[in-house]
mmCIF file of C-alpha atoms in Angstrom:
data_model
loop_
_atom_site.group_PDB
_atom_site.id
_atom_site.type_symbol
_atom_site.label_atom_id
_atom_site.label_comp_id
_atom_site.label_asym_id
_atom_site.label_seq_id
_atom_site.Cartn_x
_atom_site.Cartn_y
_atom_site.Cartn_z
ATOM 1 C CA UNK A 1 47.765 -52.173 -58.582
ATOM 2 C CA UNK A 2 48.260 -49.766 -61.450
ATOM 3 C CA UNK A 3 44.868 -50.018 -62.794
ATOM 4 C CA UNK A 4 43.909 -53.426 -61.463
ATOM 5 C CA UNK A 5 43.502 -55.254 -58.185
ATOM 6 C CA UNK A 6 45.618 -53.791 -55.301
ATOM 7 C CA UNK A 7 48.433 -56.160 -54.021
ATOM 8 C CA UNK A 8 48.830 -58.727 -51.119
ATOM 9 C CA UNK A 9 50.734 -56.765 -49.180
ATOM 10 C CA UNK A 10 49.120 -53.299 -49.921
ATOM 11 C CA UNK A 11 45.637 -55.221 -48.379
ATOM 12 C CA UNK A 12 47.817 -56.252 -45.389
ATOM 13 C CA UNK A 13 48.836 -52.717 -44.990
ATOM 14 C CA UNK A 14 45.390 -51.569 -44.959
ATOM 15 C CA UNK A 15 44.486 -53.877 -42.461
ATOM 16 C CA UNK A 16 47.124 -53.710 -40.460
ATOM 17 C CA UNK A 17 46.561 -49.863 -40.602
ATOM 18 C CA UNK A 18 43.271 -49.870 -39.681
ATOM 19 C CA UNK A 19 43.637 -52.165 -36.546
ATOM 20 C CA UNK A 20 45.894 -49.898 -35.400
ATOM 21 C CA UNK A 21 44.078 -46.670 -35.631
ATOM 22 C CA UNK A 22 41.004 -48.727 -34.193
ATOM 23 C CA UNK A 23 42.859 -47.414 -30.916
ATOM 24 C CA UNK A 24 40.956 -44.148 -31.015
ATOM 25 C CA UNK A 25 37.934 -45.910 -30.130
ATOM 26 C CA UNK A 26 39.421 -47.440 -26.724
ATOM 27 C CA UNK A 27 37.933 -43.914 -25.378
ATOM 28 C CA UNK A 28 34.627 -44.117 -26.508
ATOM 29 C CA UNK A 29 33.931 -47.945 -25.569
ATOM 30 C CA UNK A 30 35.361 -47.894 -22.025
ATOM 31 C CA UNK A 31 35.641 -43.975 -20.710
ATOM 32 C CA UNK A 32 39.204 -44.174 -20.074
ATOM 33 C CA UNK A 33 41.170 -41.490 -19.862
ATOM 34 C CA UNK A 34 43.675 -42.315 -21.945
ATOM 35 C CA UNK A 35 45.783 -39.654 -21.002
ATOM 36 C CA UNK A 36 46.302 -41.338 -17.207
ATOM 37 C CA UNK A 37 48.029 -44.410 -16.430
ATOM 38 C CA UNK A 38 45.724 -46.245 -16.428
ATOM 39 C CA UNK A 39 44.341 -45.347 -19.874
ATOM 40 C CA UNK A 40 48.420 -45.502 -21.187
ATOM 41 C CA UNK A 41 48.524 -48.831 -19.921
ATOM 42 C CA UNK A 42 45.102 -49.568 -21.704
ATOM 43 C CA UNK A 43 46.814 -48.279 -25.071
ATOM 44 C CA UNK A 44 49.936 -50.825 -24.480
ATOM 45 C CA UNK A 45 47.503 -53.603 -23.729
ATOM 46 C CA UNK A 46 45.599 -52.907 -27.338
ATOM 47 C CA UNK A 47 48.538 -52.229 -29.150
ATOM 48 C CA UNK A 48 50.109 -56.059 -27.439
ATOM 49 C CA UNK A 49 46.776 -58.015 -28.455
ATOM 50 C CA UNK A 50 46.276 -56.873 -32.524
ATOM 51 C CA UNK A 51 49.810 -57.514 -32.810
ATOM 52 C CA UNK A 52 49.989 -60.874 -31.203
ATOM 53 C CA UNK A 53 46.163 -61.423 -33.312
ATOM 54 C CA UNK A 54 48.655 -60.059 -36.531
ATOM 55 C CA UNK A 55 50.609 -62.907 -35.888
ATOM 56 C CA UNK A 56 48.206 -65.208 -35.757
ATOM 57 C CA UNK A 57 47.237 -64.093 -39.047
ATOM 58 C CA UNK A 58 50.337 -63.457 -40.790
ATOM 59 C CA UNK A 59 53.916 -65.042 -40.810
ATOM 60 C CA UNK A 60 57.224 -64.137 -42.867
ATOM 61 C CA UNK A 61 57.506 -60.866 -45.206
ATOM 62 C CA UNK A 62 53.795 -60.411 -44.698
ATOM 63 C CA UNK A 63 53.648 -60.245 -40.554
ATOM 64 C CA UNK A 64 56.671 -57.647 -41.110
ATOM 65 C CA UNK A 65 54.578 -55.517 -43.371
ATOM 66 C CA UNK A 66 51.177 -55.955 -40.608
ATOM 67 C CA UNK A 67 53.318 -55.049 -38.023
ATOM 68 C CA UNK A 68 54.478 -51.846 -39.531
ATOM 69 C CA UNK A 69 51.391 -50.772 -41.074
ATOM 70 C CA UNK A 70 49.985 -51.256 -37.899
ATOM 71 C CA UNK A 71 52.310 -49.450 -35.714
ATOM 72 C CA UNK A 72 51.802 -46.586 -37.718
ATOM 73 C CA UNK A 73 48.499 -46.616 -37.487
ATOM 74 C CA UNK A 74 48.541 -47.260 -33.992
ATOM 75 C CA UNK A 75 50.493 -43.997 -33.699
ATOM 76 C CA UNK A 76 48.244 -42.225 -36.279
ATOM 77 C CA UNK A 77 45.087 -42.875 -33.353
ATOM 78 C CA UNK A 78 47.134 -41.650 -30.829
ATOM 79 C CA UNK A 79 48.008 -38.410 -32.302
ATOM 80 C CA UNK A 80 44.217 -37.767 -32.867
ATOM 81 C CA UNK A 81 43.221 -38.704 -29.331
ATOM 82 C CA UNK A 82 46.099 -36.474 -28.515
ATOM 83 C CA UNK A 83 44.814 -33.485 -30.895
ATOM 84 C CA UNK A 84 40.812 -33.639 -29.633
ATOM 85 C CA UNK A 85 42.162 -34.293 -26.288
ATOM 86 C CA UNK A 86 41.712 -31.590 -23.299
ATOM 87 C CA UNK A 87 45.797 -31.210 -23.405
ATOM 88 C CA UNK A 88 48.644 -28.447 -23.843
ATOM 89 C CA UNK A 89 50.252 -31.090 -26.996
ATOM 90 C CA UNK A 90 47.492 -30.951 -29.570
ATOM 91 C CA UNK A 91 50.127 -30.004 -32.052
ATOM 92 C CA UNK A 92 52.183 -32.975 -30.649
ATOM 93 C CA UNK A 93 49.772 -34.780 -31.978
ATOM 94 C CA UNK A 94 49.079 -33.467 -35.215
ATOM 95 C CA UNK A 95 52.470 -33.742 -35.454
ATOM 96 C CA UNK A 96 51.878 -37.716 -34.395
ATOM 97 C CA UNK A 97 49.539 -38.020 -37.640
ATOM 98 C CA UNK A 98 51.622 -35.878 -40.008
ATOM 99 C CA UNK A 99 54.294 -38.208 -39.423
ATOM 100 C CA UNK A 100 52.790 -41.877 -39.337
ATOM 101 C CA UNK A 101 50.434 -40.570 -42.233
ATOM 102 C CA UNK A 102 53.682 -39.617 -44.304
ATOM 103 C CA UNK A 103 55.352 -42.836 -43.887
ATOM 104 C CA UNK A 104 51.891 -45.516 -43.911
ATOM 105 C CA UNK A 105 50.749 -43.309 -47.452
ATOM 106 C CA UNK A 106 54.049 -43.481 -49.019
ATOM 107 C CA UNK A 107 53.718 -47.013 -49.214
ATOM 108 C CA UNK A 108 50.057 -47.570 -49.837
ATOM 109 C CA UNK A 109 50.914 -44.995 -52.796
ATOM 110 C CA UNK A 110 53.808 -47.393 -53.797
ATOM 111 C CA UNK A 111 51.865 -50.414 -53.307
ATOM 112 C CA UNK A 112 48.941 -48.502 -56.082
ATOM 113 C CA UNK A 113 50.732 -47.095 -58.262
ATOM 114 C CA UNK A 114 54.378 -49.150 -58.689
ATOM 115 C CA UNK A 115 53.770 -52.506 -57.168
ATOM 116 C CA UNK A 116 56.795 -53.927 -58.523
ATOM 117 C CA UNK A 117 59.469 -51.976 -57.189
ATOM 118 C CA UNK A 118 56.879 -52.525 -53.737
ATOM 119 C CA UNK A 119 59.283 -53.643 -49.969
ATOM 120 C CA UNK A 120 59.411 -53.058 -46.696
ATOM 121 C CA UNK A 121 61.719 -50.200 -47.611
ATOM 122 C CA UNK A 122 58.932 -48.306 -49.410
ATOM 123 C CA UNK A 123 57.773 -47.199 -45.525
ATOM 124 C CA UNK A 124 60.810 -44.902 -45.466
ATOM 125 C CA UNK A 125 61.306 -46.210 -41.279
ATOM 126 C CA UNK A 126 64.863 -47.021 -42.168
ATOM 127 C CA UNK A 127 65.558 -43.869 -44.800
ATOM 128 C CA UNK A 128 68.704 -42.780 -43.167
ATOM 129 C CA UNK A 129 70.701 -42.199 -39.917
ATOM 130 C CA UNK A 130 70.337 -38.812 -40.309
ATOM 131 C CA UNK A 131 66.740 -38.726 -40.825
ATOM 132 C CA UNK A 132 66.385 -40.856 -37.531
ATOM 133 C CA UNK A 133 68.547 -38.753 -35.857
ATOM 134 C CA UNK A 134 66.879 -35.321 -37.211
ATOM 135 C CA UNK A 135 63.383 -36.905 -35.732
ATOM 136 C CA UNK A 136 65.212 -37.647 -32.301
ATOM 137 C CA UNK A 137 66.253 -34.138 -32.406
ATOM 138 C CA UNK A 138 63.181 -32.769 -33.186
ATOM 139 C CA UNK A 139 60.693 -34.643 -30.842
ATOM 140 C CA UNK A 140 63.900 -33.755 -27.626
ATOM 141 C CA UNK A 141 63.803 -30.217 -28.790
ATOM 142 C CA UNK A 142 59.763 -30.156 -27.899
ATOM 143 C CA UNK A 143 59.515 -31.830 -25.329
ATOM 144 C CA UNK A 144 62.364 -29.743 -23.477
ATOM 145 C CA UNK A 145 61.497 -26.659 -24.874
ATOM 146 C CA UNK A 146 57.959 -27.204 -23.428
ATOM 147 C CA UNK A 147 58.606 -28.141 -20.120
ATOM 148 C CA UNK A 148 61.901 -25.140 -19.998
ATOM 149 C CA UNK A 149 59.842 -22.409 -22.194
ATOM 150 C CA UNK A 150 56.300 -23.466 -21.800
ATOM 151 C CA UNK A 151 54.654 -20.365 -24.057
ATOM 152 C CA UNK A 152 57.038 -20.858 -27.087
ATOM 153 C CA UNK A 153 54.430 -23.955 -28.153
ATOM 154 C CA UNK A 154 51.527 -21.868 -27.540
ATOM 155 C CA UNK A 155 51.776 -20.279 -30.851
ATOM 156 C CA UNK A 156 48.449 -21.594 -32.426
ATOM 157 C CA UNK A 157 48.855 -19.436 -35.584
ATOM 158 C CA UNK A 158 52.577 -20.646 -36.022
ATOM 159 C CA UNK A 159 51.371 -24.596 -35.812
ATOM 160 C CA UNK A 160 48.356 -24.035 -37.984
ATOM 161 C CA UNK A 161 50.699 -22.385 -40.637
ATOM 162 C CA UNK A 162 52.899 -25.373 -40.294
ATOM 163 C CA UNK A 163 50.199 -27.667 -40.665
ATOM 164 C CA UNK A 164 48.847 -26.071 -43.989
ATOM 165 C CA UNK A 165 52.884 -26.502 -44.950
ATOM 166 C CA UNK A 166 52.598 -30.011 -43.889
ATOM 167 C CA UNK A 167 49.113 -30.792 -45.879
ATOM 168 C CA UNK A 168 50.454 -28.551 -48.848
ATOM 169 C CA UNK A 169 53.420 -31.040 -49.146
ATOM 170 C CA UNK A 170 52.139 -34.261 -48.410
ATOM 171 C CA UNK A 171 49.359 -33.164 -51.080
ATOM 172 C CA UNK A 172 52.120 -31.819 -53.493
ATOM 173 C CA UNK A 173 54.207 -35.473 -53.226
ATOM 174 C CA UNK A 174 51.052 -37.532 -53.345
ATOM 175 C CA UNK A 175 49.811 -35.692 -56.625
ATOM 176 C CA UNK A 176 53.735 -36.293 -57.757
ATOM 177 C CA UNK A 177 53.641 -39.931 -57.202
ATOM 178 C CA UNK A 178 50.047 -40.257 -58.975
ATOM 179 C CA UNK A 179 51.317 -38.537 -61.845
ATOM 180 C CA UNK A 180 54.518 -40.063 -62.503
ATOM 181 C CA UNK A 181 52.671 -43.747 -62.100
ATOM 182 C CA UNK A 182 55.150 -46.755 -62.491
ATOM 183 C CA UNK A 183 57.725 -44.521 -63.072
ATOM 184 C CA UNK A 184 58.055 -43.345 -59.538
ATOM 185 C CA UNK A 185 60.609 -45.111 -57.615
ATOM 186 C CA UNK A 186 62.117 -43.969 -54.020
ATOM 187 C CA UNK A 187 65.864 -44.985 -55.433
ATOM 188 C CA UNK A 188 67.180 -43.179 -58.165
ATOM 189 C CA UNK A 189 67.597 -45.182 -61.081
ATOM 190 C CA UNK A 190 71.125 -45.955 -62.718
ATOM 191 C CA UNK A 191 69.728 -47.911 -65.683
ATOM 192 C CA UNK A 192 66.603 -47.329 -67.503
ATOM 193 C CA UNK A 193 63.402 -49.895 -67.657
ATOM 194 C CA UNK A 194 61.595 -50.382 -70.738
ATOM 195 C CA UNK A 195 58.286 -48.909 -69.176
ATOM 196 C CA UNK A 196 60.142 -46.041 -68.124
ATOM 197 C CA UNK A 197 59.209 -42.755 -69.376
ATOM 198 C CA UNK A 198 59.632 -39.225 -69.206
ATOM 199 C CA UNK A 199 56.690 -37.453 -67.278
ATOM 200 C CA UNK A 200 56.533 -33.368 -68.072
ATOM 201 C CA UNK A 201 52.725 -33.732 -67.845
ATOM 202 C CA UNK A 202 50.230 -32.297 -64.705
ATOM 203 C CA UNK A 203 52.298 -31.206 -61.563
ATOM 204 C CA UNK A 204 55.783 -31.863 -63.522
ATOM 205 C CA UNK A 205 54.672 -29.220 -66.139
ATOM 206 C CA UNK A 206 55.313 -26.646 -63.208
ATOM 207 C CA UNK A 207 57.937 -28.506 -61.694
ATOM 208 C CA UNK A 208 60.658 -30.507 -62.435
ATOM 209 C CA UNK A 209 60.588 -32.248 -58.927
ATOM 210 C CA UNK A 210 57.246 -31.715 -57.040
ATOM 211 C CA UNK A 211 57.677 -34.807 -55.374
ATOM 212 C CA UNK A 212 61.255 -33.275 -53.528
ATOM 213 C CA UNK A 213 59.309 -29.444 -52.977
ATOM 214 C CA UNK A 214 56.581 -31.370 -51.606
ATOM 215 C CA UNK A 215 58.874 -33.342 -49.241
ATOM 216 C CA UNK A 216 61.103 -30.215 -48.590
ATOM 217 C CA UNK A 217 57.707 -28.518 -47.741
ATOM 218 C CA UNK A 218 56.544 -31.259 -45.259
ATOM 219 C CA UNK A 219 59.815 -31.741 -43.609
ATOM 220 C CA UNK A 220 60.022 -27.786 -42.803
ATOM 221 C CA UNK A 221 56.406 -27.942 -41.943
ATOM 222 C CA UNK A 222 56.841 -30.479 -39.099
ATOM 223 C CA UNK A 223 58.855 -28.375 -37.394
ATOM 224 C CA UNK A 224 56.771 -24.980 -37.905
ATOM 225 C CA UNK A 225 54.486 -26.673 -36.277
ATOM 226 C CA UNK A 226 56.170 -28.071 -33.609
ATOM 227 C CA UNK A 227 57.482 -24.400 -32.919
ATOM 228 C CA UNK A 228 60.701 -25.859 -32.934
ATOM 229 C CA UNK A 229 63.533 -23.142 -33.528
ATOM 230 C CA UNK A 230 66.886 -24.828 -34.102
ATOM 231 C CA UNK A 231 65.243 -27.905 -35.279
ATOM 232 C CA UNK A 232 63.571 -25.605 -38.120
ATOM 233 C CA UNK A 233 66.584 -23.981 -38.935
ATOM 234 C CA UNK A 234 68.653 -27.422 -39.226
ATOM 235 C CA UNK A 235 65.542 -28.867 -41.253
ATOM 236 C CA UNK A 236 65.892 -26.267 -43.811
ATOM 237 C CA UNK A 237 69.399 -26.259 -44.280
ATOM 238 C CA UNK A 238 69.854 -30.292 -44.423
ATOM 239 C CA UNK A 239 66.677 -30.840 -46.261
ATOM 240 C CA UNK A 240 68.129 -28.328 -48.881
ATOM 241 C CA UNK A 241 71.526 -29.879 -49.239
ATOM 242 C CA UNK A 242 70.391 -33.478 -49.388
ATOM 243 C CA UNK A 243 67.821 -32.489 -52.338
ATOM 244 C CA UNK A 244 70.242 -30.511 -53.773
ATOM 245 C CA UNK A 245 72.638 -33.396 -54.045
ATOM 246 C CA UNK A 246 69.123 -35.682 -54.821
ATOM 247 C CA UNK A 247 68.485 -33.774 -57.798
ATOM 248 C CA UNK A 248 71.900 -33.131 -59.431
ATOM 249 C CA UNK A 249 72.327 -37.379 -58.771
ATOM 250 C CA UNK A 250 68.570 -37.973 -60.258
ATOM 251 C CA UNK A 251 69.178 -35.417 -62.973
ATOM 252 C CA UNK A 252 72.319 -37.130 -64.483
ATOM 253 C CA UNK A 253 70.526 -40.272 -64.825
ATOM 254 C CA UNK A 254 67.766 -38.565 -66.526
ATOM 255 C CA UNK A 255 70.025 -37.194 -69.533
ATOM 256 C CA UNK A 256 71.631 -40.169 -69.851
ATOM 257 C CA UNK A 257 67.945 -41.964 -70.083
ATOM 258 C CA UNK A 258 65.682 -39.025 -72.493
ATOM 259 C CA UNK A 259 68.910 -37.047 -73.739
ATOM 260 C CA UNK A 260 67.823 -33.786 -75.754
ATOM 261 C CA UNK A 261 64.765 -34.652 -74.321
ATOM 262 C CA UNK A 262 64.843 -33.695 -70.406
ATOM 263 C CA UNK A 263 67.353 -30.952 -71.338
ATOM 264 C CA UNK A 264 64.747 -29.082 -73.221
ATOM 265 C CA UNK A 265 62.791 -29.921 -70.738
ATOM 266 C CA UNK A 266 64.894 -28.549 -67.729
ATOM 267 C CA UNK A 267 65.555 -25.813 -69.915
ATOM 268 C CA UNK A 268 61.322 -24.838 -69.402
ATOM 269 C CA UNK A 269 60.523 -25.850 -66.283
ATOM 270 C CA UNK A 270 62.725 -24.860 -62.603
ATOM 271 C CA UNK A 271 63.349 -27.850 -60.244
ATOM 272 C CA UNK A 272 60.583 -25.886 -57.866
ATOM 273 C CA UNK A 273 63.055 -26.283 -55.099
ATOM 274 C CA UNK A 274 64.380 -22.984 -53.680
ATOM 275 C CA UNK A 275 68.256 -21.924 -55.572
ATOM 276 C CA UNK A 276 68.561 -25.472 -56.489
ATOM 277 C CA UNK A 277 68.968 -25.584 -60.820
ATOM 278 C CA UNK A 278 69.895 -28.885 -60.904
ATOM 279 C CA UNK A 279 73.097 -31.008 -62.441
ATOM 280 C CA UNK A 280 75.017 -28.292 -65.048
ATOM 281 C CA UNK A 281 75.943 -29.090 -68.250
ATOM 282 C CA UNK A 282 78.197 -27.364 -70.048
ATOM 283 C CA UNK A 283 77.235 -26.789 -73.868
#
C-alpha cells in the first residue's frame, strides 16, 4: 500500500480474516452452546464450509494466503467466544486472540506498509522450530497445570497484568513497523536498497529496536497471562538470547549501511531491550 491502494493479497487477507472470525456469531444465530459437542462440532462444520467457499474463490498463492488469514481469524472468534464465555479458560482465550491477532496483524502491517518484500512468510506460522516448539510447550504447560493445579490459573490480577504486557507490545511493534515504513523487513538485510533509510525518528528516538522490546514484551506477556511458570521463565531467557543475537546480527548490517551515522546514533539512544547494548565496536 504505502500511501496508495492496499494489495491483492492484503484484501484477501482481510477477507479471509473476517470469514473466519464471522464464527463468533454461530452463537447468536442458532443458541448453540458452543462449548458442548454439539456446538464444537458446529465450529468444525463452519470452519469446513468458508474454507471449501475460499476455494471456490481463490486458487494458487492467493487460496494459501485465504486459508491462513482465515484460520487465524477463525481462531481469533474462538478465543472471544472463549473469553465472554461462562468458562474457567477466559484467559485461554485471550490468550487465543493475542496470538492469532499477533500473527494475522503482522502481515496486514506488512502488506500496508512494505508490500514488496509482502509472502506467505510475513504471517510468522513457520518462524522457527523453536518458536513452534516454545508454543507447544506453553499451551501443554496450561492445560496440565490446570487440570493438576487448578487455582494457579485463577490469578485474575496476574493475567490482566499479562494482558496489558501483551497490548503494550503488540502496540509498541505495531507503532515500530508504522514508523520505520518500507524500511521494515522481518529478515535482516545483508545488502542495502536504494529506498532504504535510517529511521531515528518517533518510537526509534527512544529506542533503537522498539519493534524487538515490543516483541520481547508480548512474548513474556503470553505467558504472564497464561500463569505459566516454567514456560515464563524459558520465554524470558530464550526471547533474550535470540534478540540479543538479532540485534548484534541487525546492528552490523546497519554500520556497514549508515556508517558514522547509526554509530552516533547507537551512541544516543539504548537498544530498549533489557542488558542487551548491541554489536561492539572497538574504536
Amino acid at each position: 500500500m504505502a500511501g496508495g491502494e492496499l494489495v491483492l493479497e492484503g484484501r484477501v487477507s482481510v477477507t479471509g480474516f473476517v470469514l473466519g472470525l464471522a464464527v463468533v456469531f454461530i452463537p447468536v444465530l442458532t443458541s448453540v452452546d458452543v462449548t458442548g459437542t454439539g456446538g464444537k462440532g458446529i465450529l468444525a462444520i463452519y470452519l469446513g464450509v468458508v474454507n471449501a467457499t475460499l476455494l471456490v474463490l481463490y486458487n494458487g498463492h492467493i487460496h494459501k494466503v485465504a486459508m491462513r488469514a482465515c484460520l487465524l481469524g477463525f481462531t481469533f472468534g474462538c478465543g472471544l467466544l472463549i473469553s465472554f464465555g461462562q468458562t474457567t479458560w477466559s484467559h485461554f482465550g485471550w490468550y487465543m486472540c493475542a496470538l492469532s491477532f499477533f500473527h494475522y496483524s503482522e502481515y496486514l502491517m506488512t502488506a500496508v506498509m512494505n508490500p514488496h518484500s509482502l509472502t506467505l512468510d510475513s504471517f510468522l506460522l513457520n518462524h522457527s522450530v523453536e518458536y513452534t516448539v516454545a508454543a507447544v510447550c506453553s499451551w501443554l504447560e496450561f492445560i496440565l497445570e490446570k487440570l493438576l493445579i487448578p487455582d494457579l490459573k485463577q490469578w485474575r490480577w496476574l493475567s490482566l497484568l499479562g494482558l496489558l504486557m501483551v497490548l503494550s507490545g503488540e502496540g509498541l511493534r505495531k507503532s515500530a513497523m508504522m514508523t520505520a515504513g518500507s524500511n521494515f523487513n522481518h529478515i535482516v538485510q545483508n545488502e542495502k536498497a536504494q529506498s532504504h533509510v535510517l529511521v531515528t525518528a518517533g518510537i526509534y528516538s527512544w529506542c533503537r529496536h522498539p519493534s524487538y522490546v515490543g516483541w520481547f514484551c508480548w512474548s513474556i506477556g503470553t505467558q504472564v497471562m497464561l500463569c505459566n511458570p516454567l514456560c515464563l521463565l524459558g520465554y524470558t531467557l530464550v526471547s533474550w538470547r535470540f534478540f540479543r543475537e538479532r540485534v548484534e546480527e541487525e546492528e552490523l548490517s546497519l554500520i556497514l549501511f549508515f556508517g558514522e551515522a547509526y554509530l552516533d546514533y547507537k551512541r544516543k539512544v539504548p537498544t530498549g531491550l533489557p542488558f542487551i547494548t548491541g554489536i561492539q565496536i572497538e574504536s
